[in-house]
Tab-separated table of C-alpha atoms (C1' of nucleotides) in Angstrom:
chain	number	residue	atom	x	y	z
N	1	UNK	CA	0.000	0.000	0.000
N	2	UNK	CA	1.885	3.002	-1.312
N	3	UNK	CA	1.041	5.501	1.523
N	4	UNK	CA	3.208	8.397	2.193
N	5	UNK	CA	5.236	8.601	5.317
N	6	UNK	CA	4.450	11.504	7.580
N	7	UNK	CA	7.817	12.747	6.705
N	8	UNK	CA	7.378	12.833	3.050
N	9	UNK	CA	3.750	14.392	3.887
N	10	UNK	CA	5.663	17.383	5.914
N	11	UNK	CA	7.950	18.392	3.340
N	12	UNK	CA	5.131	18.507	0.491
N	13	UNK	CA	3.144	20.386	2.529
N	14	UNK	CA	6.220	22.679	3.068
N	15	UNK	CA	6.823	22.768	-0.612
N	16	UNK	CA	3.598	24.083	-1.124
N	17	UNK	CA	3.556	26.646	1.152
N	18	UNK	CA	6.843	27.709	-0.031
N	19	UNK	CA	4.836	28.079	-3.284
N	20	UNK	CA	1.963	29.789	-2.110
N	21	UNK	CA	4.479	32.503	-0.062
N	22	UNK	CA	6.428	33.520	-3.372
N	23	UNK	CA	2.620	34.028	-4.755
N	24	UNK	CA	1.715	36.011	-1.541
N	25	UNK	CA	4.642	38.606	-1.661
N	26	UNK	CA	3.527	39.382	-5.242
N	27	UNK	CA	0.045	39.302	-4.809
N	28	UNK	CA	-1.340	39.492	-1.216
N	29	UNK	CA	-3.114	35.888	-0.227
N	30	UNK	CA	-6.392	36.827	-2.000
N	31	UNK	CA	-5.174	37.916	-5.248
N	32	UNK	CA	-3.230	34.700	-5.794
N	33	UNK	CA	-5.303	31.974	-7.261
N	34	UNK	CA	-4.774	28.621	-6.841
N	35	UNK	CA	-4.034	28.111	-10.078
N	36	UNK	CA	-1.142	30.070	-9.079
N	37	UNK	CA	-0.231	28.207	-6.289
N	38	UNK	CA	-0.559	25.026	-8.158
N	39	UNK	CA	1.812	26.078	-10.690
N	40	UNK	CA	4.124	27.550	-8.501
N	41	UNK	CA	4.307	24.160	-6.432
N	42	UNK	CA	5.139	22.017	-9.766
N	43	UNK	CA	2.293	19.793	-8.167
N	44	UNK	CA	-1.096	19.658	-9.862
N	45	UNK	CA	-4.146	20.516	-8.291
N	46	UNK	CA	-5.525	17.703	-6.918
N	47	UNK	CA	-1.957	16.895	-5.332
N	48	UNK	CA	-2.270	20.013	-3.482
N	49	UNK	CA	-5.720	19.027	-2.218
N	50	UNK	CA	-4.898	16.099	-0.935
N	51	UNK	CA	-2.169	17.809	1.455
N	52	UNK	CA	-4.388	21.093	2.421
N	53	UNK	CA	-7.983	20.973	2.809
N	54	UNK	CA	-8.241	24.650	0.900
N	55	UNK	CA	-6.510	27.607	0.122
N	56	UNK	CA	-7.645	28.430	3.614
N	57	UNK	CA	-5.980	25.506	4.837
N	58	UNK	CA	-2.815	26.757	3.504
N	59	UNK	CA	-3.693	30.291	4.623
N	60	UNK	CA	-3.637	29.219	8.060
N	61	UNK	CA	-0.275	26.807	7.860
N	62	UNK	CA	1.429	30.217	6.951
N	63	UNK	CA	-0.195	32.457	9.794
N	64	UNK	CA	0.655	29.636	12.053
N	65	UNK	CA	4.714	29.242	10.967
N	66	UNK	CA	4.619	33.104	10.517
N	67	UNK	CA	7.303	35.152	12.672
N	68	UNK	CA	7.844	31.993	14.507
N	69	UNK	CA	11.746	32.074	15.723
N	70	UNK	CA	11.495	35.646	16.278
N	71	UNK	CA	10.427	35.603	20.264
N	72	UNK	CA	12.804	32.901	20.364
N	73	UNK	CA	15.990	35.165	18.809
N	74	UNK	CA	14.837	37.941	21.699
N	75	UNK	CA	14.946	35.315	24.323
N	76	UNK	CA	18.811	34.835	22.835
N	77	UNK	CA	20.223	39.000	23.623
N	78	UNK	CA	18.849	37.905	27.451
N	79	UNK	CA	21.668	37.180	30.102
N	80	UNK	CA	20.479	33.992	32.085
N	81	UNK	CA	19.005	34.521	35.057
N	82	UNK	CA	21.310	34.766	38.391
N	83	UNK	CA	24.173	35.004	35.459
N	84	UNK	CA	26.527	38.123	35.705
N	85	UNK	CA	26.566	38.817	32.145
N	86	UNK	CA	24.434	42.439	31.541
N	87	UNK	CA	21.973	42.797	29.244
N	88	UNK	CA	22.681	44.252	25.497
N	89	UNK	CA	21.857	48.449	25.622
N	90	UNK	CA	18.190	48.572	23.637
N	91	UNK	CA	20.149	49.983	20.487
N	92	UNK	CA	22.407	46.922	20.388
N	93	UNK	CA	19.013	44.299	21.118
N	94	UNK	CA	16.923	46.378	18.304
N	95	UNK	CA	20.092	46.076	15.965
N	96	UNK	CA	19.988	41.939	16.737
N	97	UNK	CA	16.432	41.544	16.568
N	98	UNK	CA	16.473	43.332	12.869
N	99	UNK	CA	19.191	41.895	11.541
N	100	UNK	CA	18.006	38.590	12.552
N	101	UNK	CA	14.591	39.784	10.875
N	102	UNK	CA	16.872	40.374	7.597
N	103	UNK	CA	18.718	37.225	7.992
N	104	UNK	CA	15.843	35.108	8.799
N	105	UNK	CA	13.827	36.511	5.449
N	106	UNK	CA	17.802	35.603	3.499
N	107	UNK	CA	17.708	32.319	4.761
N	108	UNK	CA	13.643	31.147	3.763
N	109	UNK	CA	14.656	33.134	0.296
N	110	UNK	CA	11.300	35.121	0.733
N	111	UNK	CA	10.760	38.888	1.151
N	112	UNK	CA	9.436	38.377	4.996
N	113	UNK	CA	8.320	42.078	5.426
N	114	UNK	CA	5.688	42.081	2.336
N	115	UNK	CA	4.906	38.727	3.925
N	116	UNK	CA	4.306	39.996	7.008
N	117	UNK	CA	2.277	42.582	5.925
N	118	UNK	CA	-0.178	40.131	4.196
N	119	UNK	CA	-0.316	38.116	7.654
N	120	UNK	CA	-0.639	41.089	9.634
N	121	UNK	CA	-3.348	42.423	7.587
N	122	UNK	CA	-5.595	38.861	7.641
N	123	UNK	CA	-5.136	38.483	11.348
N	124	UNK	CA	-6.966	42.244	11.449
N	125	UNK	CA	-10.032	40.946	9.843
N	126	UNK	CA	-10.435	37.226	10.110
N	127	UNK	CA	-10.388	36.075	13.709
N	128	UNK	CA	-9.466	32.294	13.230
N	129	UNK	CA	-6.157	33.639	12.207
N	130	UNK	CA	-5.708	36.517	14.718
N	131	UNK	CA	-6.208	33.671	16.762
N	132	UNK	CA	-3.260	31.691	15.531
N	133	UNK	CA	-0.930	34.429	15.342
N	134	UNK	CA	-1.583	36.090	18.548
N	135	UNK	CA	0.115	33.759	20.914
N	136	UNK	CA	3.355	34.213	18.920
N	137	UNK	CA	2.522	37.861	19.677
N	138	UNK	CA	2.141	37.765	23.180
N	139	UNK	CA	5.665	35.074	23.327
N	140	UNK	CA	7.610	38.797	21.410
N	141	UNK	CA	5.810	40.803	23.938
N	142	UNK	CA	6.613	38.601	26.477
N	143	UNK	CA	10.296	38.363	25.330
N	144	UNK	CA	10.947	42.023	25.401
N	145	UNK	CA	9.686	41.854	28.903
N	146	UNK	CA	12.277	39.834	30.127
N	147	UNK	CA	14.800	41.566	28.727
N	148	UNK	CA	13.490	44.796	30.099
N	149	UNK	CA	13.812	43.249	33.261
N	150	UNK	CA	17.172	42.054	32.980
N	151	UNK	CA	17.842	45.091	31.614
N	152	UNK	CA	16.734	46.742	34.743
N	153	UNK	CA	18.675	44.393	36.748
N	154	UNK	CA	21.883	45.596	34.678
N	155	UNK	CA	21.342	48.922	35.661
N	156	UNK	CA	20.623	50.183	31.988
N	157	UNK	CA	16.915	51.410	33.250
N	158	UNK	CA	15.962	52.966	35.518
N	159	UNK	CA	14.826	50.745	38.493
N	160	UNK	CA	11.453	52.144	39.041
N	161	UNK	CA	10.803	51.660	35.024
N	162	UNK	CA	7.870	49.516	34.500
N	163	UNK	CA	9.171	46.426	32.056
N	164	UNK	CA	5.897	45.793	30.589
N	165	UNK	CA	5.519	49.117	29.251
N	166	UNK	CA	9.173	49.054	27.983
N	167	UNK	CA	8.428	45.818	26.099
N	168	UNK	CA	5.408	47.737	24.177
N	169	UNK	CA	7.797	50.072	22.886
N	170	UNK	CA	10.636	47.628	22.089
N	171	UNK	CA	7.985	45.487	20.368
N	172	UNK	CA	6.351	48.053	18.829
N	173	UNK	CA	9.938	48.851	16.833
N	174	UNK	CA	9.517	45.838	14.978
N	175	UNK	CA	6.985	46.241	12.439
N	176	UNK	CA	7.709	49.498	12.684
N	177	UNK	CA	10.964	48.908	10.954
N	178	UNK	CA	9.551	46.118	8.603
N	179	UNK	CA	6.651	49.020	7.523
N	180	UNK	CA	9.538	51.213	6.595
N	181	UNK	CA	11.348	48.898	4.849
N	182	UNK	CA	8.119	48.715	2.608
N	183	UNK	CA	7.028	52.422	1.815
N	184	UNK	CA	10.741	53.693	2.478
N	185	UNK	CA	13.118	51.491	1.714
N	186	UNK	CA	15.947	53.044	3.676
N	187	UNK	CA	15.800	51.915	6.911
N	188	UNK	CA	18.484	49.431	8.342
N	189	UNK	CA	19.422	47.680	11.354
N	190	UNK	CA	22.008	49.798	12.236
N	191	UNK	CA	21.244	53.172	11.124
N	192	UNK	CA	17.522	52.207	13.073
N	193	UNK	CA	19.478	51.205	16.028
N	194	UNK	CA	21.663	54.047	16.007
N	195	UNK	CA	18.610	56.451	15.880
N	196	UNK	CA	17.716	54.566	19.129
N	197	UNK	CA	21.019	55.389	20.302
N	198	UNK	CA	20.318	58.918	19.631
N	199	UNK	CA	17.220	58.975	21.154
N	200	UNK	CA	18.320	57.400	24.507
N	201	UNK	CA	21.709	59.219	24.916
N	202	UNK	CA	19.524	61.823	25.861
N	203	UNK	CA	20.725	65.534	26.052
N	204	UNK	CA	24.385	63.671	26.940
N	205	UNK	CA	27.607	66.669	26.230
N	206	UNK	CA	29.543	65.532	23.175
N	207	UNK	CA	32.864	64.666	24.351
S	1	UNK	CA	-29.324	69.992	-18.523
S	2	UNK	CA	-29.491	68.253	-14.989
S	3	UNK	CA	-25.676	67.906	-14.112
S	4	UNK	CA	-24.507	67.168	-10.891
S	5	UNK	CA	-22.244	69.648	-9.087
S	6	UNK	CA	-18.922	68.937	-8.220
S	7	UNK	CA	-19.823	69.254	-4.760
S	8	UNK	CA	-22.539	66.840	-5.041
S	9	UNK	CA	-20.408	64.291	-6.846
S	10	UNK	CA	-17.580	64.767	-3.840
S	11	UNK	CA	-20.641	64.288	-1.504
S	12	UNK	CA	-21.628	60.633	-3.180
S	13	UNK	CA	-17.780	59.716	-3.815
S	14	UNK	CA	-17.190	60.283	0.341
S	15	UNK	CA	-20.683	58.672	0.562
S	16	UNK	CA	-19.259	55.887	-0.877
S	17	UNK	CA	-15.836	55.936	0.142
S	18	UNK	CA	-17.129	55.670	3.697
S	19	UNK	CA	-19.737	52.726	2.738
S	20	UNK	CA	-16.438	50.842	1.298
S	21	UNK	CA	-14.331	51.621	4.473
S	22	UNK	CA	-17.139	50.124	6.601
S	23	UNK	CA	-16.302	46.912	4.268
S	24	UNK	CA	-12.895	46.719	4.302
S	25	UNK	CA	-12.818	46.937	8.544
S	26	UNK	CA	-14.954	43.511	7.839
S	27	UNK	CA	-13.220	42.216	4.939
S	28	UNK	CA	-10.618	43.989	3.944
S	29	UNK	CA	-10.167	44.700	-0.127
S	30	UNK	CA	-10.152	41.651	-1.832
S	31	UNK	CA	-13.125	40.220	0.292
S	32	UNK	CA	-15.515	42.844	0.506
S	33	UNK	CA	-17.670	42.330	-3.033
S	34	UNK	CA	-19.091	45.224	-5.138
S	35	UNK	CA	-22.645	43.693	-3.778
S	36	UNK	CA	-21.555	44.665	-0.165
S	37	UNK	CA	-20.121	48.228	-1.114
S	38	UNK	CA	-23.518	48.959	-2.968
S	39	UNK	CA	-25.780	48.017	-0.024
S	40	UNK	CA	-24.120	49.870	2.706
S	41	UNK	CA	-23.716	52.931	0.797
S	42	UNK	CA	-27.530	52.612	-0.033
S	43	UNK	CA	-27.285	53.068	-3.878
S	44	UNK	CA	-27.363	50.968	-6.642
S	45	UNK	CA	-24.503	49.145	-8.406
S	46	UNK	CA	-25.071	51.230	-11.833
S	47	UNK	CA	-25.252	54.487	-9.278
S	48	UNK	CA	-21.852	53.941	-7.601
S	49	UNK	CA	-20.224	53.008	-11.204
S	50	UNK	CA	-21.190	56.743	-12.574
S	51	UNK	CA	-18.963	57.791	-9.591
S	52	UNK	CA	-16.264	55.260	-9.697
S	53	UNK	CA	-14.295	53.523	-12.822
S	54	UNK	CA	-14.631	50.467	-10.570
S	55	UNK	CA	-13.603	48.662	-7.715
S	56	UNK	CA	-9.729	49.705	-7.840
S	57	UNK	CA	-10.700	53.021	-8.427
S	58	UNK	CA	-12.446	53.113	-5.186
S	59	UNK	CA	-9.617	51.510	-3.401
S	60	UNK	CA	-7.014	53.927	-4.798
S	61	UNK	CA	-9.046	56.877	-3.156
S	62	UNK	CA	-9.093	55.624	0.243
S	63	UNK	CA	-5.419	54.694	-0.353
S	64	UNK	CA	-5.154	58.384	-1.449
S	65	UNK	CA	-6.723	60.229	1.873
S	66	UNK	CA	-5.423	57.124	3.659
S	67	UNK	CA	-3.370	58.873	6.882
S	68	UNK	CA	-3.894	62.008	5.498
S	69	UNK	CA	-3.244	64.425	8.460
S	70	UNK	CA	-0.872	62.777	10.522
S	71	UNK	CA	2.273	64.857	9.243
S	72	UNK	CA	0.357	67.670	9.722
S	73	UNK	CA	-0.892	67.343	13.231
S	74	UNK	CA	2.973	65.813	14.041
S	75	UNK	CA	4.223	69.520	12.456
S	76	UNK	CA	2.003	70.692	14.934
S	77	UNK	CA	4.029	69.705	18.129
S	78	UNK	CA	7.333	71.916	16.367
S	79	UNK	CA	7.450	75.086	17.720
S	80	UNK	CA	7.845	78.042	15.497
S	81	UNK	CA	11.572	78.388	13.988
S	82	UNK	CA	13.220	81.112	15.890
S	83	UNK	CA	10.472	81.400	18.595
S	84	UNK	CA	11.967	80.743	22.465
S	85	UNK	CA	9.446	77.562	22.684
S	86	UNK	CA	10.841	74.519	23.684
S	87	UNK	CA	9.897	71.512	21.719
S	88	UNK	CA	8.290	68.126	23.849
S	89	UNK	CA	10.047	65.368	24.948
S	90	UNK	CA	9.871	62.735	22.530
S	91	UNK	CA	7.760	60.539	24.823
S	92	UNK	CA	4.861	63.722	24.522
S	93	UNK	CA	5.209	63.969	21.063
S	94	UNK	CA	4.430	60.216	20.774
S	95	UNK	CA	2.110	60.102	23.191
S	96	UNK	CA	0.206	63.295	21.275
S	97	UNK	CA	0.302	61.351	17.504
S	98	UNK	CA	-0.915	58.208	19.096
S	99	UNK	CA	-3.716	60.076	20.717
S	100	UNK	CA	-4.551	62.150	17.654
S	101	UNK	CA	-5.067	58.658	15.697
S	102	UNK	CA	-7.609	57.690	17.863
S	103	UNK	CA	-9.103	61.061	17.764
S	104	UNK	CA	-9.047	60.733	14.142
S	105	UNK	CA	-10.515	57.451	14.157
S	106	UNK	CA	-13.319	58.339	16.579
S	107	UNK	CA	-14.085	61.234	14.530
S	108	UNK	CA	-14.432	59.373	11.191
S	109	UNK	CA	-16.163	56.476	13.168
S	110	UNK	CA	-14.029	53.475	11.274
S	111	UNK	CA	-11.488	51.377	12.981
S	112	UNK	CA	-8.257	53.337	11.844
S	113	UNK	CA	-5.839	50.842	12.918
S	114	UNK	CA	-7.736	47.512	11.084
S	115	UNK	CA	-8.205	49.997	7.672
S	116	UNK	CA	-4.293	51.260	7.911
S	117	UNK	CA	-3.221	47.641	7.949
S	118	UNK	CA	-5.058	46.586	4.838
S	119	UNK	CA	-3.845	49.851	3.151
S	120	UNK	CA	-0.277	48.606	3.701
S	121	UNK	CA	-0.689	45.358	2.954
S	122	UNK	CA	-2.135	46.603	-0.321
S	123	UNK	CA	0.522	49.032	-0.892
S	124	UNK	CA	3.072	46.491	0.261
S	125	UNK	CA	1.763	44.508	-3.417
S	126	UNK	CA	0.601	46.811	-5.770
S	127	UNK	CA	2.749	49.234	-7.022
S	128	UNK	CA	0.443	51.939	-7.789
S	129	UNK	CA	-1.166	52.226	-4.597
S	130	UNK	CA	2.786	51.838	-2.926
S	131	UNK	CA	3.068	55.524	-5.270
S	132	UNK	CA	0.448	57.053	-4.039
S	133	UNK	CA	0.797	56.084	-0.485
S	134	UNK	CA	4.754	56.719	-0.620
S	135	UNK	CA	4.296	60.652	-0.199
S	136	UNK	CA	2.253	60.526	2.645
S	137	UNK	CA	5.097	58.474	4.591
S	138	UNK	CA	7.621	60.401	3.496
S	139	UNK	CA	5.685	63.425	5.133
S	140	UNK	CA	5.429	61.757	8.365
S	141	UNK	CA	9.155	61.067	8.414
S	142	UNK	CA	9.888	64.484	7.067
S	143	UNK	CA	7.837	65.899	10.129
S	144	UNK	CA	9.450	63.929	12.775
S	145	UNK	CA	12.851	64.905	11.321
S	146	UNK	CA	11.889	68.127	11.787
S	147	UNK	CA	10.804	67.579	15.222
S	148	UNK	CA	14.174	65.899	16.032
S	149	UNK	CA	15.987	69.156	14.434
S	150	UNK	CA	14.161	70.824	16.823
S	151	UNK	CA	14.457	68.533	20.178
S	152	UNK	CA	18.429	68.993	19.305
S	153	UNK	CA	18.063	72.573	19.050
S	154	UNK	CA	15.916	72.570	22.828
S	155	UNK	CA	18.805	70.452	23.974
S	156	UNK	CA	16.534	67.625	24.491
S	157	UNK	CA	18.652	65.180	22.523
S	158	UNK	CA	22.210	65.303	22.129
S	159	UNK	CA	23.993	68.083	19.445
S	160	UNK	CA	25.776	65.712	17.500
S	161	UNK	CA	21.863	63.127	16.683
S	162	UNK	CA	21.463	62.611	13.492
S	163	UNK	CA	17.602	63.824	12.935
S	164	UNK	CA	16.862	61.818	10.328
S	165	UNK	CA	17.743	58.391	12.190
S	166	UNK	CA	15.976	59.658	14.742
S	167	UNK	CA	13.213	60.414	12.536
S	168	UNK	CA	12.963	56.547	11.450
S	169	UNK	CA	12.376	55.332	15.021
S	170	UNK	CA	9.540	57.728	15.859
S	171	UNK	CA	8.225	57.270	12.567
S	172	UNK	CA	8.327	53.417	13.209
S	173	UNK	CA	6.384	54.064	16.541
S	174	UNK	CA	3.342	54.929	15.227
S	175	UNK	CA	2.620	51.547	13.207
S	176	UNK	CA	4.191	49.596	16.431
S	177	UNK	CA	1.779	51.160	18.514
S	178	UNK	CA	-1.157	50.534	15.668
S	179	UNK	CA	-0.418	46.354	14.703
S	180	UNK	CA	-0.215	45.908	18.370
S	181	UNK	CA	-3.729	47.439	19.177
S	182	UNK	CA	-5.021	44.886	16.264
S	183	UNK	CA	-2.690	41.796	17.499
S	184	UNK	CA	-2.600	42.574	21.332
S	185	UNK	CA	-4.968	44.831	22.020
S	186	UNK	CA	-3.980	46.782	24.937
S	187	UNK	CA	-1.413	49.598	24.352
S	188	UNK	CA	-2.751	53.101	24.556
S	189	UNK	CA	-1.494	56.345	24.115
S	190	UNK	CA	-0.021	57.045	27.790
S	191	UNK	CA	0.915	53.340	28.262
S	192	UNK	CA	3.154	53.708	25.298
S	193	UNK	CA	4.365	57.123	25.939
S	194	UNK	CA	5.404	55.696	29.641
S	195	UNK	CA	7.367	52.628	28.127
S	196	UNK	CA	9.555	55.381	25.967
S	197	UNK	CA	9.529	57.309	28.951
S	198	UNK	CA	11.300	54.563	31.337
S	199	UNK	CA	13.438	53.801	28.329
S	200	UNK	CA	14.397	57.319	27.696
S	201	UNK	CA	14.936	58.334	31.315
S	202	UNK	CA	18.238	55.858	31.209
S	203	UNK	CA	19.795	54.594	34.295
S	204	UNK	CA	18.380	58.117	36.478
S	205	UNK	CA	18.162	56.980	39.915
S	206	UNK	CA	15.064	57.328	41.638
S	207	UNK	CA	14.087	60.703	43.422
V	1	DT	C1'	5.420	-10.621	-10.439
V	2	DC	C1'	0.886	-9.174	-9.281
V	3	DT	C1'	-2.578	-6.401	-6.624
V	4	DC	C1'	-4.696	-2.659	-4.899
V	5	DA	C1'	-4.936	1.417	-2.147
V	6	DA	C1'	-3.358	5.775	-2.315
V	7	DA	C1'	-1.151	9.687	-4.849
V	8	DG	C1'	-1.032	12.493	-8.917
V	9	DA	C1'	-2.958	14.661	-12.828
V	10	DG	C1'	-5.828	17.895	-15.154
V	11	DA	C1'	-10.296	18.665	-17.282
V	12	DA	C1'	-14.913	19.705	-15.682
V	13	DT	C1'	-18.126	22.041	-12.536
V	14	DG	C1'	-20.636	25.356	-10.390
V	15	DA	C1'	-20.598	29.337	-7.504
V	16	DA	C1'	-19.253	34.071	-6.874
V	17	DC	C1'	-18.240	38.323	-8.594
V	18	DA	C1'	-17.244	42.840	-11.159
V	19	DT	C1'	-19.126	45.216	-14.519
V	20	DT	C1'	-22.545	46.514	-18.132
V	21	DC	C1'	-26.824	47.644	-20.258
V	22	DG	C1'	-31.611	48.645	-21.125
V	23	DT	C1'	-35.085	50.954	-18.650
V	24	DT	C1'	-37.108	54.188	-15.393
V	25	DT	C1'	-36.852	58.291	-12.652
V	26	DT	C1'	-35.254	62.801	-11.587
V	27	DT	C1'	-33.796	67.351	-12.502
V	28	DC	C1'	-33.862	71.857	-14.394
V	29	DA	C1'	-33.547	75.313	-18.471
V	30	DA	C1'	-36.691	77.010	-21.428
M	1	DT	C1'	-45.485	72.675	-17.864
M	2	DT	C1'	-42.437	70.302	-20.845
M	3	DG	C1'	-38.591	67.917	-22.848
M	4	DA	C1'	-34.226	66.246	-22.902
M	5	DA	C1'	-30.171	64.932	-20.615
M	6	DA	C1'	-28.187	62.933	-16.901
M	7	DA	C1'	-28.523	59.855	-12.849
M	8	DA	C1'	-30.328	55.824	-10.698
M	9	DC	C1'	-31.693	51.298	-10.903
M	10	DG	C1'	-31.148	46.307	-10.795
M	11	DA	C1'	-31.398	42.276	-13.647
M	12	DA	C1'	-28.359	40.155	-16.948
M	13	DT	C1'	-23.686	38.935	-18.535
M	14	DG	C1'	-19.453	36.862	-19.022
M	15	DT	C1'	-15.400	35.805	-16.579
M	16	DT	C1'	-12.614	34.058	-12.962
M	17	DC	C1'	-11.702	30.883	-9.598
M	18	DA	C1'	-11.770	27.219	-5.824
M	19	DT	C1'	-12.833	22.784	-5.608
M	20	DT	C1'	-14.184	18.156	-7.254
M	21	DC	C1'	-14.152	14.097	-9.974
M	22	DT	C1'	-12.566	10.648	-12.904
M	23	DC	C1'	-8.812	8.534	-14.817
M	24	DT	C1'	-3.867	7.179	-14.670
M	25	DT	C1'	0.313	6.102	-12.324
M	26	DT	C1'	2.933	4.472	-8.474
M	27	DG	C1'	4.918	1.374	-5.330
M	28	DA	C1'	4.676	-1.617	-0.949
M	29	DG	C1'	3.416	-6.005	0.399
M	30	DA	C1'	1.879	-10.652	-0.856
DNA sequence: TCTCAAAGAGAATGAACATTCGTTTTTCAA
DNA sequence: TTGAAAAACGAATGTTCATTCTCTTTGAGA
């Protein structure tokens, strides 16, 4: 009985999302046609049926691997706990978290901030996948919040700062950057970083 | 000859402009239908064609008056060149843009933040809604530059920033602030103005 | 080698949709 | 009041597209 293994099931499915994301960056997920997809994928279309229910199906397999890694990169800039190591400056954890952004999109071969876009933009009107992408949201968040606190604990905050609200803002860089990247085009890790610098060095004497 | 005014015919565009913006918070472009649009605006599908080319059409206007007014009420937190006024600390000036979005949205009655991310995502694919969303963004960062010119100037930010890097990461606040009101759904004006706060304030020690 | 269940292919299907078109209604200059 | 031109209407049209269905190929186990 010629059935697939589960392993040779995973990496179709993977090779037709990769298909279906090189259609998205051109044409947003409901401009691209199956058709598309199917062509795309080398596949035909009942092959891609019988690994995805619907273009839905596939819709949701993308929203669900989207920015996954990136909470986990944060987690990487954060001295272990009881360590003596201090915390990266902001400037230097916004640089990382960027270029890991830039690397990360290098790596998959796919232009992640159009992609991200496209995700961002379904999870604002379809709740099934706000639903799948917010927990990866909330793990970023989350992230940012431990590294405020540790960098409270390195003395790069003040101590009475609230981490929480320092983790909005460090999150709220992110797509900021990736938005820029779209209608701009100029921004980069490090001259976005060294605006932060700017920013926090604060009315500081030059030399 | 019974001819419409060109007031009259900006009256029914913005008539259904707003019927289509009530859509897209639903929907967003691709899934709102022609049917929908016609309905909620109350006239019929031949009416809205005599004011509109056709569905892109309408989609390029909104694009058009998209975040129209957010440069200008940012220029309006830059003091007069040459006058003795200080200008706000950044975390003010943040907190006063995020503010006037919601103001704005109130005012309009849509859900700003769900209909900007659509407008990127579109932009981020199609090229001729990218050009005529482009200016706009460069007029936001053009106004924050300015406002960084002039925090250097109050001695607010160190003399030897670079306003336009600093530009990028107040720019970048704004749709921070928005995709994590859609994803999250918590941040508001003063929390976020806080975070920068804390972050800003640097190791101070407390009173 | 033979069998048969599952995978793969791609044409066929039917629903959904943007736009048009023929008709009716409204408007206003004469 | 009237007539003609424009606007409004909404059913009809033709296309596009996701999905299904039937047929063919494949390959593991007997």
């Amino acid at each position: 009985m010629p059935k697939i293994s589960d392993e040779h099931r995973a990496e179709k499915r993977q090779q037709i999302i990769a298909a279906m994301l090189r259609c998205v960056e051109r044409d947003g997920f409901h401009k691209t046609t199956m058709a598309a997809v199917v062509e795309e994928s080398g596949l035909s279309a009942g092959s891609v049926y019988t690994y995805f229910r619907g273009k839905n199906d596939i819709i949701r397999a993308i929203a669900e691997s989207g920015l996954t890694g990136i909470s986990a990169a944060i987690q990487r800039l954060i001295p272990e706990k009881g360590s003596d190591q201090t915390a990266p400056p902001p400037e230097q954890a916004i640089e990382a978290a960027t270029q890991h952004l830039l690397d990360l999109a290098e790596h998959l071969g796919v232009d992640l901030p159009r992609i991200a876009m496209q995700t961002w933009a379904e999870a604002a009107r379809d709740p099934e996948i706000h639903a799948v992408m917010a927990p990866e949201a909330r793990r970023i968040r989350a992230s940012w919040r431990t590294y405020a606190e540790s960098a409270i604990d390195s003395g790069l905050v003040r101590s009475d700062a609230d981490p929480e609200r320092i983790a909005m803002v460090l999150t709220g860089l992110l797509p900021g950057f990736i938005l820029q990247r779209i209608m701009l085009g100029d921004v980069t890790p490090k001259v976005y970083a060294a605006g932060l610098a700017d920013l926090l060095s604060g009315p500081g004497v030059v030399r």
